[in-house]
Structures are given as C-alpha cells and as structure tokens.
CSV table of C-alpha atoms and ligand atoms in Angstrom, one decimal:
chain,number,residue,atom,x,y,z
I,48,MET,CA,119.8,123.9,92.7
I,49,SER,CA,119.2,127.2,90.9
I,50,SER,CA,117.0,129.7,92.7
I,51,ARG,CA,114.4,129.4,89.9
I,52,LEU,CA,114.0,125.7,90.5
I,53,GLN,CA,114.1,126.1,94.3
I,54,GLY,CA,111.5,128.9,94.3
I,55,ILE,CA,110.7,131.6,96.8
I,56,GLY,CA,107.5,132.8,98.6
I,57,MET,CA,104.5,131.2,96.8
I,58,THR,CA,106.8,128.8,95.0
I,59,SER,CA,109.1,127.8,97.9
I,60,GLN,CA,109.6,124.4,99.4
I,61,ARG,CA,107.4,125.4,102.3
I,62,THR,CA,104.5,126.1,100.0
I,63,ARG,CA,105.2,122.7,98.3
I,64,ASN,CA,105.1,121.0,101.7
I,65,ARG,CA,101.7,122.5,102.4
I,66,LEU,CA,100.4,121.1,99.2
I,67,VAL,CA,101.7,117.6,100.2
I,68,GLU,CA,100.0,117.9,103.6
I,69,ARG,CA,96.8,118.8,101.8
I,70,LEU,CA,97.1,115.7,99.5
I,71,MET,CA,97.5,113.6,102.7
I,72,ARG,CA,94.4,115.0,104.2
I,73,GLU,CA,92.5,114.3,100.9
I,74,GLY,CA,93.5,110.6,101.2
I,75,ILE,CA,96.7,110.1,99.3
I,76,ARG,CA,98.5,107.4,101.2
I,77,SER,CA,101.6,106.4,99.2
I,78,GLN,CA,104.6,107.9,100.8
I,79,ALA,CA,106.6,107.4,97.6
I,80,VAL,CA,104.1,109.5,95.6
I,81,LEU,CA,103.9,112.2,98.3
I,82,GLU,CA,107.8,112.4,98.4
I,83,ALA,CA,108.0,112.7,94.6
I,84,MET,CA,105.4,115.5,94.6
I,85,ARG,CA,107.3,117.2,97.4
I,86,GLU,CA,110.5,117.2,95.3
I,87,ILE,CA,109.2,118.1,91.8
I,88,PRO,CA,108.7,121.9,91.5
I,89,ARG,CA,105.3,122.3,89.9
I,90,HIS,CA,105.9,126.0,89.3
I,91,ILE,CA,108.5,125.1,86.6
I,92,PHE,CA,105.7,123.5,84.6
I,93,VAL,CA,103.5,126.6,84.2
I,94,ASP,CA,104.0,130.0,82.7
I,95,GLU,CA,105.8,132.5,85.0
I,96,ALA,CA,102.6,134.5,85.3
I,97,LEU,CA,100.9,131.5,86.9
I,98,ALA,CA,103.8,130.4,89.1
I,99,SER,CA,102.4,131.8,92.3
I,100,ARG,CA,99.3,129.6,91.8
I,101,ALA,CA,101.3,126.4,91.1
I,102,TYR,CA,100.8,124.9,94.6
I,103,GLU,CA,97.1,125.4,94.7
I,104,ASP,CA,95.2,122.1,94.2
I,105,THR,CA,93.8,123.1,90.8
I,106,ALA,CA,94.3,122.5,87.1
I,107,LEU,CA,95.9,125.5,85.4
I,108,PRO,CA,96.0,126.5,81.7
I,109,ILE,CA,99.2,125.7,79.7
I,110,GLY,CA,98.1,127.1,76.3
I,111,HIS,CA,96.7,125.3,73.2
I,112,GLY,CA,93.4,124.9,75.1
I,113,GLN,CA,95.1,122.4,77.5
I,114,THR,CA,95.7,122.2,81.2
I,115,ILE,CA,98.2,120.9,83.7
I,116,SER,CA,96.3,118.4,85.8
I,117,GLN,CA,95.2,119.1,89.4
I,118,PRO,CA,97.8,117.9,91.9
I,119,TYR,CA,95.3,115.7,93.6
I,120,ILE,CA,94.5,113.8,90.4
I,121,VAL,CA,98.2,113.4,89.5
I,122,ALA,CA,98.8,111.9,93.0
I,123,ARG,CA,95.7,109.7,92.8
I,124,MET,CA,96.4,108.3,89.3
I,125,THR,CA,100.1,107.7,90.2
I,126,GLU,CA,99.1,105.9,93.4
I,127,ILE,CA,96.6,103.7,91.6
I,128,LEU,CA,99.1,102.8,88.9
I,129,LEU,CA,101.8,101.8,91.5
I,130,ARG,CA,99.4,100.2,94.0
I,131,ASP,CA,100.5,96.7,93.5
I,132,GLY,CA,104.3,97.4,93.6
I,133,PRO,CA,107.0,99.1,91.5
I,134,LEU,CA,106.8,99.3,87.7
I,135,ARG,CA,109.8,99.5,85.4
I,136,ARG,CA,108.5,101.0,82.1
I,137,VAL,CA,105.6,103.3,81.9
I,138,LEU,CA,103.9,105.0,78.9
I,139,GLU,CA,102.0,108.3,79.4
I,140,ILE,CA,99.6,109.6,76.8
I,141,GLY,CA,99.4,113.4,76.9
I,142,THR,CA,102.7,114.9,78.0
I,143,GLY,CA,101.2,118.4,78.3
I,144,SER,CA,103.4,120.5,80.6
I,145,GLY,CA,105.4,117.4,81.5
I,146,TYR,CA,104.5,117.5,85.3
I,147,GLN,CA,102.9,114.1,85.5
I,148,ALA,CA,105.8,112.5,83.6
I,149,ALA,CA,108.3,114.2,85.9
I,150,VAL,CA,106.5,112.8,89.0
I,151,LEU,CA,106.5,109.3,87.4
I,152,ALA,CA,110.2,109.6,86.5
I,153,ARG,CA,111.0,109.7,90.3
I,154,LEU,CA,109.1,106.5,90.8
I,155,VAL,CA,109.7,104.2,87.9
I,156,GLU,CA,112.8,103.2,85.9
I,157,GLU,CA,111.8,104.7,82.5
I,158,VAL,CA,109.0,106.9,81.3
I,159,PHE,CA,107.8,107.1,77.7
I,160,THR,CA,105.5,110.1,77.1
I,161,VAL,CA,103.7,111.1,73.9
I,162,GLU,CA,102.0,114.4,73.0
I,163,ARG,CA,100.1,115.5,69.9
I,164,VAL,CA,100.9,119.3,70.3
I,165,GLY,CA,104.5,119.8,69.2
I,166,ALA,CA,105.0,123.2,71.0
I,167,LEU,CA,104.0,121.6,74.3
I,168,GLN,CA,106.3,118.7,73.8
I,169,ARG,CA,109.3,121.0,73.1
I,170,LYS,CA,108.6,123.0,76.3
I,171,ALA,CA,108.3,119.8,78.4
I,172,ARG,CA,111.6,118.5,77.0
I,173,ARG,CA,113.4,121.7,78.1
I,174,ARG,CA,111.9,121.4,81.6
I,175,PHE,CA,113.1,117.8,82.0
I,176,ARG,CA,116.6,118.9,81.0
I,177,GLU,CA,116.5,121.8,83.5
I,178,LEU,CA,115.5,119.3,86.2
I,179,GLY,CA,118.1,116.8,85.2
I,180,LEU,CA,115.5,114.1,84.6
I,181,ARG,CA,117.2,111.7,82.2
I,182,ASN,CA,114.8,108.7,82.3
I,183,ILE,CA,112.1,110.2,80.2
I,184,ARG,CA,111.7,109.6,76.4
I,185,LEU,CA,109.4,112.0,74.5
I,186,ARG,CA,107.6,111.6,71.2
I,187,HIS,CA,105.4,113.9,69.1
I,188,CYS,CA,102.6,111.7,67.9
I,189,ASP,CA,99.0,110.8,68.2
I,190,GLY,CA,98.9,108.8,71.4
I,191,MET,CA,95.8,106.8,70.5
I,192,GLU,CA,98.2,104.3,68.9
I,193,GLY,CA,100.5,104.2,71.9
I,194,TRP,CA,104.2,103.7,71.2
I,195,ARG,CA,104.7,100.3,69.6
I,196,GLY,CA,108.4,100.5,69.2
I,197,TYR,CA,108.8,100.3,73.0
I,198,ALA,CA,105.9,98.1,73.9
I,199,PRO,CA,105.0,96.2,76.0
I,200,PHE,CA,104.8,98.6,79.1
I,201,ASP,CA,104.3,97.6,82.7
I,202,GLY,CA,102.2,100.6,83.2
I,203,ILE,CA,100.2,103.0,80.9
I,204,MET,CA,98.6,106.2,82.0
I,205,ALA,CA,96.5,108.6,79.9
I,206,THR,CA,95.9,112.2,81.0
I,207,ALA,CA,93.3,113.0,78.3
I,208,ALA,CA,90.0,111.1,78.0
I,209,PRO,CA,88.9,109.1,74.9
I,210,PRO,CA,85.2,108.2,74.6
I,211,GLU,CA,86.1,104.5,74.8
I,212,LEU,CA,89.2,102.5,75.8
I,213,PRO,CA,91.6,102.4,72.8
I,214,LEU,CA,92.4,98.8,72.0
I,215,ALA,CA,95.9,99.7,70.8
I,216,LEU,CA,96.8,100.7,74.3
I,217,LEU,CA,95.5,97.4,75.8
I,218,GLU,CA,97.6,95.5,73.4
I,219,GLN,CA,100.7,97.3,74.5
I,220,LEU,CA,100.2,96.4,78.2
I,221,ALA,CA,102.6,93.6,79.5
I,222,VAL,CA,101.1,90.6,81.3
I,223,GLY,CA,100.7,91.7,84.9
I,224,GLY,CA,100.7,95.4,83.7
I,225,ARG,CA,98.3,98.1,84.7
I,226,LEU,CA,96.6,100.9,82.8
I,227,VAL,CA,94.9,103.8,84.4
I,228,MET,CA,93.0,106.4,82.3
I,229,PRO,CA,89.9,108.6,82.2
I,230,VAL,CA,87.2,107.3,79.8
I,231,GLY,CA,84.0,108.9,78.6
I,232,ARG,CA,82.5,112.0,77.1
I,233,PRO,CA,83.0,115.4,78.8
I,234,GLY,CA,80.8,115.6,81.9
I,235,ALA,CA,80.6,111.8,82.1
I,236,GLN,CA,84.1,110.5,82.6
I,237,ARG,CA,85.2,107.8,85.0
I,238,LEU,CA,88.7,106.7,85.9
I,239,VAL,CA,89.3,103.2,84.7
I,240,LEU,CA,91.9,100.7,85.9
I,241,ILE,CA,92.8,97.7,83.7
I,242,THR,CA,95.0,94.9,85.0
I,243,ARG,CA,96.2,92.5,82.3
I,244,THR,CA,96.5,88.8,83.3
I,245,ALA,CA,97.8,86.0,81.1
I,246,GLU,CA,94.2,85.2,80.1
I,247,ALA,CA,92.3,88.5,80.1
I,248,CYS,CA,92.0,92.1,81.1
I,249,GLU,CA,90.3,92.9,84.4
I,250,GLN,CA,88.5,96.2,84.6
I,251,GLU,CA,87.7,98.4,87.7
I,252,VAL,CA,85.7,101.5,87.3
I,253,LEU,CA,86.8,104.1,89.8
I,254,GLU,CA,85.8,107.8,90.6
I,255,THR,CA,84.2,110.4,88.4
I,256,VAL,CA,86.9,112.8,86.9
I,257,SER,CA,87.1,115.7,84.5
I,258,PHE,CA,89.9,115.7,81.9
I,259,VAL,CA,90.4,117.3,78.5
I,260,PRO,CA,89.4,115.0,75.7
I,261,LEU,CA,91.9,112.8,73.8
I,262,VAL,CA,92.0,114.3,70.3
I,263,ALA,CA,93.0,112.3,67.2
I,264,GLY,CA,95.9,113.4,65.0
I,265,GLU,CA,99.0,115.7,65.5
I,266,ALA,CA,99.1,119.5,65.9
V,425,SAH,N1,100.0,115.1,81.8
V,425,SAH,C1,99.8,116.5,81.5
V,425,SAH,C2,98.3,116.8,81.3
V,425,SAH,C3,98.1,117.6,80.1
V,425,SAH,S1,96.4,117.7,79.5
V,425,SAH,C4,100.5,117.4,82.5
V,425,SAH,O1,100.9,116.9,83.6
V,425,SAH,O2,100.6,118.6,82.3
V,425,SAH,C5,96.4,116.4,78.3
V,425,SAH,C6,97.4,116.5,77.2
V,425,SAH,O3,97.0,115.4,76.3
V,425,SAH,C7,97.3,117.7,76.4
V,425,SAH,O4,98.6,118.3,76.3
V,425,SAH,C8,96.9,117.3,75.0
V,425,SAH,O5,97.4,118.0,73.9
V,425,SAH,C9,97.3,115.8,75.0
V,425,SAH,N2,96.6,115.0,74.0
V,425,SAH,C10,95.3,115.0,73.7
V,425,SAH,N3,95.0,114.1,72.8
V,425,SAH,C11,96.2,113.4,72.5
V,425,SAH,C12,96.5,112.3,71.6
V,425,SAH,N4,95.7,111.7,70.8
V,425,SAH,N5,97.8,112.0,71.6
V,425,SAH,C13,98.8,112.6,72.4
V,425,SAH,N6,98.5,113.6,73.3
V,425,SAH,C14,97.2,114.0,73.3
C-alpha cells in the first residue's frame, strides 16, 4: 500500500483503530462494519488540509456546501442496513466524498452510487480507483429518481434528507429489501428504515439525525 493510503501520525492505522474502539463504545456491534471502517482510510476522502482530523468522530466539509458524514452515523446506517443479513446490490443516494460507498463496497457485492454535484462525483471516482475498489458504479444525476436501469436493489441508503420519502426509491426496492435514510426538514430529521415485503412496506422510525438536505436537480 502507498504511504499516502497507509497514513502516518494522525492518519495512521493506530489512529484509525482508536476511532473503531470509540465506535464500539458508542454501541456499534457489527464486527463486519467495524472491520470495514478499520480498513478504509477516511483521510483519503477529505482535502489534505483536513486529513489530520479525519479520524475524529465528526462530519467535515468537502466543498460545494456538503459534508462527509460523521463516522458514527456511517457505521450506524450501515449496521442498520445489514442487520438482517448480507445484501448483494445496494444503491446509495449522495456519493459526496465517496467514503460511505467505500465502506459499503467492503460489505456487499455491488454498490451503485449517485451524486448531483459532478465535481464531487469525479473526485470520488478517483479515490475508488486509488483504493482499488472495483465494485462501485457511479452516476451523475438527481438521486430522487433512484437508478432505474439497475433496479431493483436489495438495499438503498440515502445520505441526504428529503422532506418526505421519495416514492421512486420505494419502487426500486426488491421484495425483502431494506431502505435506510434520513427524512424530514433541517432540525427535525429522523432516520427511517423501510422493509419491503411481498404485500407492503413496513416502516420503523429510528433516531434523530442531522443531514444535509436532498436537493432536486443536477449541479
Ligand atoms: N455519503 C457521503 C455524504 C455526502 S453529503 C459521504 O460519505 O461523503 C450528501 C451528498 O448528497 C452531497 O454530496 C450532496 O451533493 C448529495 N445530494 C444531495 N441531493 C442529491 C440528489 N437529489 N441526488 C444526488 N445526490 C444528492
């Protein structure tokens, strides 16, 4: 592995291990998720000037008014998505830095990720290449519509919050599939888990969260 990927000092494996220990103390139980986060170097997903803060448990700016999600929330959403067993094909709305997609790529067969800001998408693509992650497909588009060409998905995750659940996403969920996303206006968002059965969609409303809003259209 190159020294940039490996990291030193505040970006070293030891620092990454400390973050994983913290996530365990905060209640993340899935060993698979913890291992994936131990492996993926988060400092690659932020600008160099912020690399020394990459293993703090906080969201960080990635430009274009967007943020890389807090590690705890990445771990939590991934754990919820995979709670009932492994998933094959997962769609992510809001590629952003690409960190969440990279973590998912270690845990599922194929990740499909869409992003409305072209510049962010291009950077994420370069990072996946640098890390040798080959099971991620990217698309520059408005994710409110999902990605019909590859539907249905066994899992769907959104990392930006719409005011209400987009119906197009529910329609692209396979029977038995799971969708986890923040829903609601800024200041009043809750994490929602939908499980699709043959007859209906079951909804669980989970914890309060704080995500950037899902914005319509491309940029
Ligand atoms: N998963 C990202 C989090 C990025 S923040 C990470 O790990 O870094 C959420 C992202 O959703 C932003 O990059 C934002 O541009 C994107 N986004 C917002 N509305 C969108 C939409 N309608 N379609 C696709 N992406 C959207």
